[in-house]
Amino acid sequence: MQGTCVEIGRALIIIDVQNEFLSTHGNFPISDSCKPDLVANLTTLIPRFRNAGGHIIWVKVQYENRTEEPSVMKEYPRGDGIVGSNEWLTSATHVHPTPCCEAGSFGAEIYPEFFVLAAPEDKVVTKGWYSAFNGSSALLETLQEKKVTNVYFCGVASGTCVLASVVDAVKFGGWQVHVVQDCMGWRRYNTHEEAIRRFEELKVDVVNSDQVEVTPSPP
């Protein structure tokens, strides 16, 4: 893999780093095998990225309580792979008897170790679907407004919400898409492996956090 230099017009899009997935008291915690690296690497990357003039965008999910798939999810075949088909993922949302990231709940809050890294100039986008682009134009408009040319995706979970958001980012075009693989979390490692395979299939730049060379923007 080649290192990538963070260019002017860059954005780090941090997906769903919320208590529901990172706290031991969350309903859908990620694997203990990936959590330490995710926390350590992202904690280092966020300030480096911001100090180099990059935009930080926090994406938070708030799911409705659904026990039946909405009609839009039924329009695309899920497929029989480890994760759903790309088309299904971008139309999907949480459907499960156990609530996930309900509005106002403990699970919906940003994980404390990341919350302390937020800055007033950061953008916060709320979504209700796997893809950060589905159901709202807020993320797309933010990227266009800030004239972003390079987007770096990270967060939780690599095989669902990160993958779905990346698929849509590639579809919309207009920027170079990168994924920071050591700043992602997952519940099962085989889904993460499949996500990496999909990213490469989509011709997305797959890097580690130490390969994101952050050089301060000129004054």
Short mmCIF file of C-alpha atoms in Angstrom, two decimals:
data_model
loop_
_atom_site.label_atom_id
_atom_site.label_comp_id
_atom_site.label_asym_id
_atom_site.label_seq_id
_atom_site.Cartn_x
_atom_site.Cartn_y
_atom_site.Cartn_z
CA MET A 1 0.00 0.00 0.00
CA GLN A 2 1.18 3.50 -0.77
CA GLY A 3 1.08 6.29 1.78
CA THR A 4 -1.32 9.08 0.93
CA CYS A 5 -0.66 12.75 1.57
CA VAL A 6 -3.56 14.71 3.03
CA GLU A 7 -4.30 17.41 0.44
CA ILE A 8 -6.08 20.71 0.87
CA GLY A 9 -9.82 20.05 0.76
CA ARG A 10 -9.69 16.91 2.89
CA ALA A 11 -12.21 15.49 5.34
CA LEU A 12 -12.01 12.74 7.93
CA ILE A 13 -15.46 11.14 8.20
CA ILE A 14 -15.82 9.28 11.51
CA ILE A 15 -18.71 6.84 11.44
CA ASP A 16 -20.75 5.87 14.54
CA VAL A 17 -18.12 5.92 17.32
CA GLN A 18 -20.90 5.71 19.89
CA ASN A 19 -21.42 3.97 23.22
CA GLU A 20 -23.71 1.39 21.65
CA PHE A 21 -20.71 -0.09 19.87
CA LEU A 22 -17.70 0.90 21.98
CA SER A 23 -18.93 0.69 25.57
CA THR A 24 -19.09 -2.63 27.38
CA HIS A 25 -22.63 -1.57 28.33
CA GLY A 26 -23.72 -1.08 24.72
CA ASN A 27 -26.21 -3.39 23.05
CA PHE A 28 -23.94 -4.18 20.09
CA PRO A 29 -20.30 -3.91 21.26
CA ILE A 30 -17.49 -4.40 18.76
CA SER A 31 -14.89 -7.11 19.23
CA ASP A 32 -12.29 -6.66 21.98
CA SER A 33 -9.71 -7.69 19.38
CA CYS A 34 -10.10 -4.43 17.43
CA LYS A 35 -11.22 -1.89 20.04
CA PRO A 36 -7.79 -1.00 21.52
CA ASP A 37 -6.25 -0.29 18.10
CA LEU A 38 -9.31 1.65 16.95
CA VAL A 39 -9.24 3.89 20.03
CA ALA A 40 -5.46 4.38 20.03
CA ASN A 41 -5.08 5.03 16.31
CA LEU A 42 -8.09 7.29 15.90
CA THR A 43 -7.21 9.24 19.05
CA THR A 44 -3.86 10.01 17.43
CA LEU A 45 -5.17 10.65 13.92
CA ILE A 46 -7.97 13.13 14.76
CA PRO A 47 -5.79 15.95 16.17
CA ARG A 48 -3.08 15.37 13.55
CA PHE A 49 -5.65 15.61 10.78
CA ARG A 50 -7.28 18.73 12.22
CA ASN A 51 -3.97 20.48 12.88
CA ALA A 52 -3.04 19.97 9.24
CA GLY A 53 -6.14 21.89 8.17
CA GLY A 54 -8.41 18.92 7.50
CA HIS A 55 -12.14 18.94 8.25
CA ILE A 56 -13.44 16.56 10.92
CA ILE A 57 -16.96 15.22 10.35
CA TRP A 58 -18.63 13.14 13.05
CA VAL A 59 -21.46 10.92 11.82
CA LYS A 60 -23.89 9.76 14.52
CA VAL A 61 -26.62 7.23 13.97
CA GLN A 62 -30.06 7.30 15.58
CA TYR A 63 -32.11 4.28 14.57
CA GLU A 64 -35.84 3.91 14.79
CA ASN A 65 -37.02 0.76 16.54
CA ARG A 66 -37.89 -1.57 13.66
CA THR A 67 -38.63 -5.27 13.71
CA GLU A 68 -39.55 -5.41 10.02
CA GLU A 69 -37.54 -4.22 7.04
CA PRO A 70 -38.88 -1.02 5.43
CA SER A 71 -39.99 -1.42 1.84
CA VAL A 72 -36.85 0.24 0.42
CA MET A 73 -34.68 -2.55 1.87
CA LYS A 74 -36.79 -5.15 0.11
CA GLU A 75 -36.13 -3.60 -3.30
CA TYR A 76 -32.60 -5.04 -3.44
CA PRO A 77 -31.43 -8.63 -2.89
CA ARG A 78 -29.34 -9.01 0.24
CA GLY A 79 -27.33 -11.82 -1.30
CA ASP A 80 -25.81 -14.77 0.53
CA GLY A 81 -22.39 -13.32 1.29
CA ILE A 82 -20.79 -12.50 4.64
CA VAL A 83 -22.22 -8.99 4.44
CA GLY A 84 -25.14 -7.81 2.33
CA SER A 85 -24.81 -6.78 -1.30
CA ASN A 86 -23.61 -3.23 -1.89
CA GLU A 87 -27.03 -2.15 -3.18
CA TRP A 88 -28.80 -3.64 -0.17
CA LEU A 89 -26.35 -2.10 2.30
CA THR A 90 -26.87 1.42 1.00
CA SER A 91 -30.64 1.03 1.48
CA ALA A 92 -30.43 -0.75 4.85
CA THR A 93 -31.14 0.30 8.42
CA HIS A 94 -31.18 -1.42 11.81
CA VAL A 95 -33.91 -4.05 12.04
CA HIS A 96 -33.73 -6.03 15.27
CA PRO A 97 -35.80 -6.68 18.43
CA THR A 98 -33.03 -5.00 20.48
CA PRO A 99 -32.97 -1.21 20.09
CA CYS A 100 -29.82 0.43 18.77
CA CYS A 101 -28.76 4.06 19.29
CA GLU A 102 -32.21 5.33 20.23
CA ALA A 103 -32.44 9.12 20.30
CA GLY A 104 -31.55 10.39 23.77
CA SER A 105 -30.17 7.06 24.95
CA PHE A 106 -26.78 6.23 26.47
CA GLY A 107 -25.99 4.14 23.42
CA ALA A 108 -26.47 7.07 21.05
CA GLU A 109 -23.85 9.23 22.79
CA ILE A 110 -20.34 9.59 21.39
CA TYR A 111 -17.88 7.34 23.23
CA PRO A 112 -16.17 9.51 25.90
CA GLU A 113 -12.60 8.92 24.70
CA PHE A 114 -13.60 10.38 21.33
CA PHE A 115 -16.04 13.00 22.61
CA VAL A 116 -13.18 14.87 24.33
CA LEU A 117 -11.45 15.18 20.93
CA ALA A 118 -14.33 17.08 19.31
CA ALA A 119 -13.83 20.76 18.49
CA PRO A 120 -16.39 23.54 17.92
CA GLU A 121 -15.51 23.79 14.24
CA ASP A 122 -16.21 20.11 13.61
CA LYS A 123 -19.36 19.15 11.72
CA VAL A 124 -21.84 16.64 13.18
CA VAL A 125 -24.17 14.74 10.85
CA THR A 126 -26.97 12.49 12.11
CA LYS A 127 -28.19 9.53 10.06
CA GLY A 128 -30.86 6.85 10.40
CA TRP A 129 -29.54 4.33 7.88
CA TYR A 130 -26.32 2.40 7.37
CA SER A 131 -25.08 4.86 4.75
CA ALA A 132 -24.29 8.36 5.93
CA PHE A 133 -25.61 9.64 2.60
CA ASN A 134 -29.02 7.94 2.84
CA GLY A 135 -32.07 9.81 4.12
CA SER A 136 -30.37 13.20 4.30
CA SER A 137 -28.29 15.45 2.06
CA ALA A 138 -26.40 16.93 5.03
CA LEU A 139 -23.13 15.05 4.49
CA LEU A 140 -23.10 15.56 0.74
CA GLU A 141 -23.83 19.28 1.13
CA THR A 142 -21.11 19.64 3.78
CA LEU A 143 -18.50 18.05 1.53
CA GLN A 144 -19.55 20.24 -1.39
CA GLU A 145 -19.65 23.39 0.74
CA LYS A 146 -16.14 22.78 2.05
CA LYS A 147 -14.88 21.93 -1.45
CA VAL A 148 -13.58 18.57 -0.29
CA THR A 149 -11.51 16.64 -2.81
CA ASN A 150 -10.34 13.78 -0.57
CA VAL A 151 -12.52 11.87 1.90
CA TYR A 152 -11.10 9.51 4.53
CA PHE A 153 -13.57 7.09 6.12
CA CYS A 154 -13.14 5.33 9.45
CA GLY A 155 -15.24 4.18 12.40
CA VAL A 156 -17.81 1.48 13.06
CA ALA A 157 -18.58 -0.99 11.67
CA SER A 158 -16.35 -1.66 8.70
CA GLY A 159 -18.68 -4.24 7.12
CA THR A 160 -21.93 -2.31 7.54
CA CYS A 161 -22.11 1.47 8.02
CA VAL A 162 -18.57 2.29 6.86
CA LEU A 163 -18.90 0.06 3.80
CA ALA A 164 -22.35 1.40 2.92
CA SER A 165 -21.13 5.01 3.22
CA VAL A 166 -18.07 4.29 1.08
CA VAL A 167 -20.19 2.63 -1.61
CA ASP A 168 -22.33 5.77 -1.83
CA ALA A 169 -19.27 8.06 -1.74
CA VAL A 170 -17.84 6.22 -4.74
CA LYS A 171 -21.19 6.41 -6.52
CA PHE A 172 -21.53 10.16 -6.01
CA GLY A 173 -17.95 10.78 -7.13
CA GLY A 174 -16.28 14.17 -7.17
CA TRP A 175 -13.54 13.21 -4.69
CA GLN A 176 -10.86 10.64 -4.02
CA VAL A 177 -12.09 8.06 -1.51
CA HIS A 178 -9.77 6.59 1.14
CA VAL A 179 -10.42 4.23 4.05
CA VAL A 180 -8.25 4.09 7.17
CA GLN A 181 -8.36 0.40 7.97
CA ASP A 182 -6.70 0.47 11.40
CA CYS A 183 -9.23 3.08 12.58
CA MET A 184 -12.21 0.78 12.08
CA GLY A 185 -14.12 -1.55 14.36
CA TRP A 186 -16.11 -4.71 13.75
CA ARG A 187 -18.02 -7.37 15.63
CA ARG A 188 -16.71 -10.27 13.54
CA TYR A 189 -13.34 -10.23 11.82
CA ASN A 190 -14.58 -12.05 8.71
CA THR A 191 -16.94 -9.14 7.99
CA HIS A 192 -14.00 -6.74 8.25
CA GLU A 193 -12.00 -8.89 5.83
CA GLU A 194 -14.90 -8.82 3.38
CA ALA A 195 -15.20 -5.04 3.76
CA ILE A 196 -11.51 -4.60 2.87
CA ARG A 197 -12.03 -6.83 -0.17
CA ARG A 198 -15.01 -4.69 -1.25
CA PHE A 199 -13.04 -1.46 -0.77
CA GLU A 200 -10.30 -2.77 -3.02
CA GLU A 201 -12.88 -3.97 -5.53
CA LEU A 202 -14.28 -0.41 -5.57
CA LYS A 203 -10.75 0.93 -6.26
CA VAL A 204 -10.76 2.75 -2.93
CA ASP A 205 -7.40 3.70 -1.39
CA VAL A 206 -6.90 1.44 1.67
CA VAL A 207 -4.33 2.81 4.14
CA ASN A 208 -3.30 2.66 7.78
CA SER A 209 -3.39 5.76 9.95
CA ASP A 210 0.39 6.15 9.90
CA GLN A 211 0.28 6.24 6.09
CA VAL A 212 -1.91 9.32 6.11
CA GLU A 213 0.84 11.92 5.84
CA VAL A 214 -0.60 15.07 7.35
CA THR A 215 1.27 18.19 6.27
CA PRO A 216 -0.01 21.53 7.57
CA SER A 217 -1.80 23.61 4.96
CA PRO A 218 0.01 26.77 3.83
CA PRO A 219 -1.21 30.00 5.52
#
